[in-house]
Every structure is written in structure tokens, then in C-alpha cells.
Amino acid sequence: MVYHQNNGLASRMASLLAACHRSSLIFCALLLTINHNGSRQHAAFALQDGLALRPPMGWRSWNLYGTNVDQTLITKIMEGMVQKRGKQKVSLCDLGFCHIGLDDNWQQVETFDNGQQCTYHDQTGNPVINTELFPNLKEMTDYGHKLGLTVAWYFNNCYGCHEKCPNTAANNRNDIIKDQSSSLQTFKPPDGWNPRIHLGERQGTSHKRCYRGDVKALFDYGFDGVKLDACGWQMNLDLWQGLMAEEYQKRRITKQQQQLGQQSSSTSSSSSLKPMLIEACHWGETIPDKPDYKMINNNENANSNSNQQFVDTAWCPFHFWRTSGDIWASFGSFMAILQYTFTKFEGLSRPGCWAHLDMLEVGCEKGPNGIQDVGLSYQETRTHFAAWAIMSSPLFLSHDVTNETIMDQVWPIISNTEIIAINQAWVGFSGGPFWKSREKIPFRFKDSPQFKPDIHRGLYLYKPLERVTDTSIPPEERGYSRVAVLMINSGPDPTNFTLNLLTIPGLDCASLIHSSTDDDDISRQSSATVSCEIRDVWKQESLGIHPETTPLLVPNVASHDSAFFVIGRPQPYQPNKNGAIKLMQHLDSIQISNDYMLLSYRDALLTMFLIIVVVVRILKARQRCRVQSGSRLRKTILGRRRT
């Protein structure tokens, strides 16, 4: 992520300090705090915008409905997302699934040149909506916002038209010519074209008309995010993100001017004024750079380190990115994507730049892939959901949330707050394998070359949840005090798993104990006495204490099922089971990462420093006022005595 600076911060702070002489102490403190935080958000828009610090969660239409969508359906789904369910009376949005995405087939496609060309944009580059299906997109997003949801759109569409953005410079021979006859998306670049290899561009950047029209519509209709697919020619993610930032800043300034009374209040300000949550759906072809953390000086004085930030400067102009082609509702499909992701993209997924393994197939059957979408059993469903969670993938449902029969089947899985907490945790690693069986199971998909994978019969995944905080251990030697472990049986028969706790990467179950009755006599457990607490995530209950050196036996794991544990130091573990407020409090207690904590501490310290400066200056000003008043009073008394 690239973090931009706000060069006007110092001058704005100086003017605020001067203004504080005319204001109350409390107001000054609030003013400085608000302006400091606000300037940081503004300066950080280029994907340091506060979005997706944890894997996004929500619902998107494609996996079940495909092109069979309309405004009525999306509205009903929105209502289903906020419906209270279960013994705890919580909704999917209460659990975190609040981002609702409309996928393909909102567009009105037209053809020309005897059917050789197609478009869903008008002459000026604005997207053309199929108003029979979606009579009022702004009304739809407004309704979602009223329900407490955020709403996302979809561009660079696939259905009906792999558009070249006609009537613009996109038809110029200097641009890339896409071979639309190839299902593998092969390209013929012009002579001398030398792009950044992983950028995934299929055209030059001269034809911005359709990009600009789409971005303007995105804000006009009040959307909060967008999925950028890989079917058309609009593949330049830097251009997409830059235009969204430009549109956001333009509308933000307009709104500020309205608030200051510099423009007529009749000017529209109803458009969304939030940074857009951006999903790059380039099927694993466009990926971010590896994290590159550097100390960046954002102060006007280059020699000063008072406003430094430790930030990730790697290329990632989106908030989450697809790792593969489309998923199907079958065990082999989601396992192939899982295996491909941890094999190809280890170390790339992190806060603000998450690897997305695709929408969930939970509760989906007979979707857009027809007979290939065979659906998942209960065991396969929970393995699928747990695998996405432990890999820190964004969690986007796609089933009919208004179907009570389906919801009753999947509710125990998708409402398990312990799984959600595992997904949302971050202590520096997004999850991956630590054991794979040598034996593999071949999976074949009828009439399709998409996946012909060989899946490991047995697979163990892990993800750290908490770091060791013992000050007696050197920082470089501190491991994880709590780790999630998922054990998957891909074989056709039940199996018994054995887990050696000592093989879990970084797990440190040794805790500080009292070796005598003297409170000052504290030491770490010896390796012979170390034990770990085992918690069953499926049952949401503790299985008790288990010696670290004794293998954990997990018997009779069914075919395509899994065992899911949280393993760590013997200490109270109180996962949340009471819905949104307590869940969010629990997630807020989870460490995002040392890198992001540094930013929080820096902001807090700077804010406190500014408040102290204000207090000191106000007290000095008041003291001067008292001295000046006393001096004038003495002069008045002396003058009267002389007369």
C-alpha cells in the first residue's frame, strides 16, 4: 500500500493553535483531535483509507443467481441480511456480513458493426442501465444504507459483452487487441509495449472515457464499493483507483464548500462521499507485490521524525484480490482453489490487501455453472467455510438468505462467532499449511478443463491468533500463545488424524508459573510439564488440557469433513456468542499487527502532545491576561491617589 502525505498538516495545526486563544479549552482539544484524524484519513486515501483492515464480509449475487438478478431480488436479500435469527436473535449483518454486492447483468448491451462490436456505455462513456431490471439504482443503495448495509457494484462486465469501450480511443491500433476467441484470455500487445508485468493491462491509458463514466456513476448512485472483473478491456487497476480517488476528493471539496456557505445549498450533495472498497477480480493474473514496510517521513521538515509512519509501500491499488478462476459448488472446486492459493501466493495477503479465494458456495446449488454446481453436504459446507476463514479470505455469502430451509441448514456454521473471530484475527500471517499427506486424490470435472487437481488426502492448516507477550522472553524469540488448526480429510472414507502439537509453527504453550509460594519466585514451565488447552471450534467448547509432548488423537473424521481447534496456553478463553456488539469488542481486542499498532500509538501520542500544547498556551495566555489586568488596576488606583 502506498501512503500519501498531507503537506498542509503543519500549517493547518499552526492556524488551529492560534485560533485556540479565542476558544475554550475543551473545544480546542476536540478541534485538534478531529482535524488531526480527519487530515490523516484524507492524506491516506490511496488505500490507507481505513478500509479492509480485517477481511471484508458480506454477500454477492453471482454464485447462486448468476445473471438472474433484478432490483427486487437484491432488495429482498438486503432485508434477509438484517433479519434476526437463532437463539441469540442476531442477523447476518450483526455478525459482520454487511457488504452487499450486485454482480453481472445490470447493464443494457447493444451491438453494432453487424454484431461485431458491443457496448453497454453511451457515447460519453456513461454506463447504460437495464432499467427493466433495475429501475432505480440510487433508490436501491439508499434502501441498503437505511438498513445499515453497504452496497457494491460491478464493472468490466462479462455477460453479453466483453467490451472494448467503443467510440473512444480504445479502438486505436496502438492499444492492445484482445483475442476474444480464446477462453484463456490471450493478448497481442503492440510493438514496443513494455508494461509492468503483473499489472494486467490490456490497453493503453489514453481512453479514459468509460473509466470516468463508470466512476462517476459509482458515486452518483451511492455505491460503497466495486468489483472489477477481467472480461472487458478496462483492466488498468492503477487508473481505476486513481480516478476513484480523484472523484472522491472532488466531491469532498464540494461538500466542504457547501458547508462553509461558499456555494448554493441547492447543489446536490447526496452522492456517496466515502472511499470505495475495491475488489480486483483478475482470476489470479493480477497480484500485489510482497509487503515492503518502510519508515516514511510525512513532515514538511525532512530532518524531523515527529510525523513518521511505518507503512507498507508495496503495490496494491485494491483492498482484496481474487486468487483464481471462478469457484463451483463442489468439494473438488473449493479444495483446488484452496490448494492453489497457498501454493502460489504465500505471504501476499495482509490488512488492506487480502487474498480472496472467491465467493462462498455455502448453501448454493445449481447456480450459473449448471450441473457442475452439485452443491455441498453439511460436512463439505463447514470445511469450506472454515478453510476460507483460516486463510483470512474475505467471506462473501451468495445463497438465498430468505430461504428458511437453507438458512436453517447453514446457520450453525455461518453464525459461529469463533470461526468469524479466527478469520478476522491478524498477527502477521494470513494462514497456510503445515502438513500435507503424500497421497493425493484426483478430482475431475465433467466437460470442463477448469480444474483437474490432485488434492492432498490429508491437509493441516494453521493461523496464529495471539502473540506471546511474556517480557521474560526476548522479542525475537516470542511465538504464538494461541493458534487455530484445521485438519481436512479429502479422502472418500473416514480417517483418524494425529496431531503432534510440537509441529504447529510458532506455538508456545509454556506459561509463566509460580514455582513456590513466594509471589516473586516466577519461572517458565519446563518442557516436561508444558500443556496446551484444546478448544473444539465446531462444538464451541473446551476439550481440556493436553500435554504438549503427547500427540492429539482425532478419531473418525468423516469424508470431506474436518476437525477445527484453537490450541494455546491454558488460560481463560471467552469467545463471543452474543452478536455484533460483543463480537466487535472481541475483534477490537485482537492485535491487527505491530505495524498498524505503531500508527495508532503515533496518532495517539501526537494528539496528546497537541492537546498539552494547547493547554499550556491557554494557561499562559490567561496568566498574561491576569497580569495585564492587575497592572491596569494598579495604575488606576495610583492615578486616583495622586488626584
XYZ file of C-alpha atoms in Angstrom, residues 62-398:
337
model
C -23.166 -14.420 -8.678
C -22.631 -17.904 -7.194
C -26.326 -18.744 -6.937
C -28.164 -16.289 -9.159
C -25.668 -15.629 -11.954
C -27.381 -13.321 -14.441
C -30.849 -13.859 -12.925
C -30.839 -10.656 -10.885
C -33.050 -7.599 -10.580
C -33.696 -4.801 -8.110
C -36.492 -6.683 -6.357
C -34.201 -9.650 -5.639
C -31.366 -7.501 -4.268
C -33.820 -5.592 -2.074
C -35.164 -8.830 -0.604
C -31.623 -10.074 0.027
C -30.872 -6.833 1.878
C -33.867 -7.422 4.122
C -32.722 -11.002 4.738
C -29.267 -9.801 5.787
C -30.705 -7.798 8.693
C -33.336 -10.328 9.803
C -32.746 -11.536 13.375
C -32.272 -15.293 13.740
C -31.297 -18.040 16.144
C -31.411 -18.207 19.920
C -29.257 -15.102 20.215
C -31.516 -13.115 17.842
C -28.731 -11.766 15.673
C -28.679 -11.005 11.962
C -26.041 -11.762 9.372
C -25.112 -8.085 9.454
C -24.792 -8.266 13.245
C -22.202 -10.984 12.638
C -20.308 -8.801 10.161
C -21.879 -9.745 6.806
C -22.930 -6.194 5.893
C -21.417 -5.531 2.435
C -23.944 -6.421 -0.300
C -22.722 -6.771 -3.893
C -24.654 -6.676 -7.159
C -22.724 -8.700 -9.747
C -23.125 -9.005 -13.528
C -26.166 -8.340 -15.778
C -27.299 -4.918 -14.589
C -26.214 -3.494 -17.966
C -28.094 -2.827 -21.215
C -25.984 -4.319 -24.021
C -26.193 -3.053 -27.598
C -24.396 -4.338 -30.701
C -23.194 -2.547 -33.826
C -20.966 -3.129 -36.880
C -23.204 -6.048 -37.893
C -22.882 -7.576 -34.486
C -19.076 -7.469 -34.477
C -18.915 -4.892 -31.666
C -20.883 -4.454 -28.464
C -21.211 -1.874 -25.735
C -23.014 -1.037 -22.513
C -21.782 2.576 -22.465
C -23.192 5.618 -24.210
C -21.203 7.978 -26.445
C -19.830 9.895 -23.453
C -18.703 6.762 -21.610
C -21.545 6.543 -19.072
C -22.770 3.020 -18.245
C -26.237 2.183 -19.595
C -28.506 0.533 -17.006
C -31.142 -2.038 -17.918
C -33.993 -0.132 -16.305
C -36.412 -3.022 -16.751
C -34.315 -4.984 -14.267
C -33.034 -2.063 -12.192
C -35.434 0.886 -12.455
C -33.652 2.973 -9.793
C -30.183 2.035 -8.560
C -29.959 5.070 -6.266
C -33.170 4.029 -4.560
C -31.691 0.541 -4.106
C -28.462 1.768 -2.489
C -30.366 4.241 -0.317
C -32.525 1.394 0.968
C -29.447 -0.648 1.790
C -27.942 2.267 3.689
C -31.201 2.704 5.605
C -30.884 -0.919 6.752
C -27.319 -0.324 7.920
C -25.680 -2.076 4.953
C -23.061 -1.002 2.431
C -23.656 -1.731 -1.251
C -21.184 -2.619 -4.012
C -21.391 -2.603 -7.812
C -19.591 -4.451 -10.624
C -17.609 -3.280 -13.701
C -15.584 -4.572 -16.659
C -18.501 -6.923 -17.170
C -18.556 -10.421 -18.623
C -22.153 -11.225 -19.535
C -23.343 -10.325 -23.024
C -20.356 -8.178 -23.967
C -16.601 -8.322 -23.422
C -16.489 -4.627 -24.169
C -13.636 -2.729 -25.823
C -15.205 0.575 -24.780
C -16.156 1.647 -28.353
C -16.470 5.202 -29.605
C -13.302 6.058 -27.688
C -9.574 5.767 -28.268
C -9.822 2.120 -27.191
C -10.286 1.190 -30.838
C -6.900 2.667 -31.722
C -4.456 0.140 -33.190
C -1.884 1.256 -30.626
C -3.953 -0.341 -27.907
C -3.829 -4.000 -27.061
C -6.018 -6.227 -29.184
C -7.742 -8.830 -27.107
C -8.288 -12.219 -28.735
C -11.915 -12.716 -27.763
C -11.984 -16.147 -29.382
C -9.659 -17.505 -26.705
C -11.168 -18.578 -23.411
C -7.717 -18.302 -21.847
C -7.640 -14.501 -22.359
C -4.554 -14.370 -24.628
C -3.357 -10.993 -25.877
C -1.470 -9.433 -28.785
C 0.407 -6.373 -27.489
C 1.584 -3.657 -29.907
C 5.264 -3.264 -30.770
C 7.329 -1.647 -28.061
C 4.734 -2.171 -25.327
C 6.525 -2.843 -22.045
C 4.085 -2.742 -19.127
C 4.693 -3.693 -15.567
C 4.231 -7.440 -15.912
C 1.822 -8.030 -13.032
C -0.340 -5.001 -13.720
C -2.558 -6.938 -16.106
C -3.232 -4.088 -18.543
C -4.868 -4.985 -21.828
C -4.933 -1.466 -23.228
C -3.184 1.873 -23.042
C -4.430 4.567 -20.700
C -5.449 7.121 -23.322
C -9.110 6.125 -23.449
C -10.388 7.142 -20.033
C -13.929 7.917 -21.125
C -15.526 4.661 -19.981
C -13.415 4.588 -16.818
C -14.534 8.110 -15.926
C -18.157 7.395 -16.755
C -18.188 4.280 -14.596
C -16.506 6.001 -11.651
C -18.884 8.965 -11.808
C -21.878 6.606 -11.863
C -20.414 4.676 -8.937
C -20.590 7.815 -6.790
C -23.800 9.198 -8.308
C -25.747 6.040 -7.476
C -24.358 5.971 -3.930
C -22.383 2.723 -4.035
C -19.768 1.971 -1.369
C -17.570 -0.453 -3.280
C -16.954 -2.158 -6.614
C -15.814 -5.475 -8.057
C -13.613 -5.076 -11.144
C -13.789 -8.180 -13.323
C -11.418 -9.278 -16.084
C -13.636 -9.762 -19.149
C -13.512 -6.376 -20.884
C -10.677 -4.026 -21.723
C -10.815 -1.919 -18.549
C -8.025 -3.778 -16.779
C -5.864 -0.904 -15.518
C -6.262 -1.052 -11.741
C -3.991 1.947 -11.131
C -6.244 4.018 -13.391
C -9.397 2.723 -11.706
C -8.107 3.554 -8.227
C -6.693 6.933 -9.267
C -9.974 8.064 -10.823
C -11.931 6.929 -7.762
C -9.574 8.917 -5.543
C -9.903 11.937 -7.842
C -13.720 11.749 -7.823
C -13.792 11.306 -4.056
C -11.581 14.354 -3.482
C -13.589 16.490 -5.894
C -16.870 15.677 -4.176
C -15.329 16.038 -0.739
C -14.163 19.576 -1.557
C -17.587 20.420 -2.993
C -19.272 19.279 0.190
C -16.843 21.272 2.345
C -17.559 24.388 0.285
C -21.276 23.862 0.727
C -20.840 23.524 4.470
C -18.846 26.753 4.532
C -21.589 28.522 2.605
C -19.341 29.211 -0.382
C -21.754 27.563 -2.790
C -25.501 27.388 -3.102
C -27.105 24.806 -0.884
C -29.130 23.680 -3.879
C -26.085 21.866 -5.291
C -26.505 18.126 -4.867
C -24.511 16.563 -2.048
C -26.360 13.286 -1.789
C -23.687 11.241 -3.580
C -21.536 8.888 -1.587
C -18.510 10.606 -0.079
C -16.682 7.521 1.110
C -13.571 5.834 -0.265
C -14.582 2.837 -2.363
C -13.900 -0.734 -1.259
C -12.169 -2.178 -4.347
C -12.078 -5.849 -5.332
C -9.728 -6.873 -8.153
C -11.215 -9.947 -9.837
C -8.458 -10.819 -12.315
C -8.520 -14.576 -11.586
C -5.035 -14.703 -10.087
C -3.399 -12.875 -13.004
C -3.017 -9.535 -11.210
C -1.475 -9.830 -7.767
C 0.094 -7.336 -5.359
C 3.768 -7.003 -4.586
C 5.137 -8.572 -1.445
C 4.817 -6.332 1.630
C 7.568 -3.730 1.817
C 7.464 -1.887 5.137
C 9.390 1.369 5.365
C 9.558 4.340 7.697
C 8.090 7.265 5.779
C 8.568 10.885 6.874
C 5.346 12.812 6.290
C 6.587 16.034 7.868
C 7.336 19.172 5.891
C 10.714 19.262 7.602
C 12.625 16.327 6.144
C 15.005 16.366 9.108
C 12.210 15.918 11.593
C 10.961 12.499 12.642
C 7.962 13.793 14.574
C 5.499 12.662 11.902
C 6.958 9.384 10.675
C 4.891 6.386 9.676
C 5.930 2.747 9.374
C 3.981 1.734 6.277
C 3.697 -0.878 3.558
C 4.902 0.778 0.353
C 4.247 -2.250 -1.882
C 1.980 -2.001 -4.928
C -1.633 -2.904 -4.120
C -4.217 -0.446 -5.559
C -7.171 -2.516 -4.295
C -8.415 -3.898 -0.981
C -8.777 -7.560 -1.933
C -7.901 -9.638 -4.979
C -9.061 -12.906 -6.465
C -6.557 -15.740 -6.493
C -8.085 -17.999 -9.164
C -10.838 -18.601 -11.695
C -14.455 -18.962 -10.628
C -15.432 -21.389 -7.895
C -18.104 -24.061 -8.365
C -20.402 -25.606 -5.782
C -18.387 -28.799 -5.386
C -15.819 -30.102 -2.911
C -13.096 -30.532 -5.528
C -13.502 -26.976 -6.788
C -13.057 -25.214 -3.462
C -10.244 -27.534 -2.415
C -8.431 -26.867 -5.706
C -8.689 -23.100 -5.136
C -7.522 -23.502 -1.536
C -4.502 -25.543 -2.574
C -3.649 -23.251 -5.491
C -3.817 -20.163 -3.260
C -1.488 -21.320 -0.500
C 0.921 -22.772 -3.077
C 1.184 -19.692 -5.310
C 0.531 -16.663 -3.094
C 2.010 -17.279 0.354
C 2.986 -14.070 2.124
C 0.987 -11.693 -0.103
C -2.253 -11.434 1.889
C -2.361 -8.801 4.632
C -4.557 -5.997 6.059
C -5.860 -3.741 3.308
C -4.722 -6.173 0.589
C -6.406 -9.540 1.214
C -6.204 -12.645 -0.969
C -9.790 -13.528 -1.906
C -10.463 -17.207 -2.621
C -13.816 -16.271 -4.281
C -17.378 -16.077 -3.010
C -18.554 -18.852 -0.707
C -20.615 -21.739 -2.075
C -22.344 -22.190 1.277
C -25.994 -23.057 0.625
C -25.585 -22.810 -3.169
C -26.670 -25.453 -5.638
C -27.456 -25.462 -9.377
C -26.029 -21.977 -9.879
C -24.652 -20.440 -13.093
C -22.409 -23.483 -13.732
C -25.429 -25.762 -14.118
C -24.863 -29.424 -13.367
C -21.321 -28.641 -12.230
C -22.798 -26.840 -9.209
C -23.731 -30.070 -7.467
C -23.910 -28.419 -4.053
C -22.151 -29.227 -0.792
C -23.032 -31.613 2.010
C -23.132 -30.323 5.583
C -19.622 -31.668 6.209
C -18.289 -30.113 2.994
C -20.010 -26.809 3.794
C -18.355 -26.418 7.167
C -14.968 -27.482 5.783
C -15.348 -24.883 3.012
C -16.318 -22.089 5.421
C -13.555 -22.989 7.892
C -10.900 -23.173 5.154
C -11.772 -19.686 3.873
C -11.784 -18.391 7.463
C -8.408 -19.799 8.489
C -6.828 -18.436 5.273
C -8.068 -14.915 6.141
C -10.096 -14.776 2.927
C -12.887 -12.213 2.651
C -16.138 -14.029 3.458
C -18.896 -13.332 0.931
C -22.022 -15.448 1.048
C -24.057 -15.963 -2.114
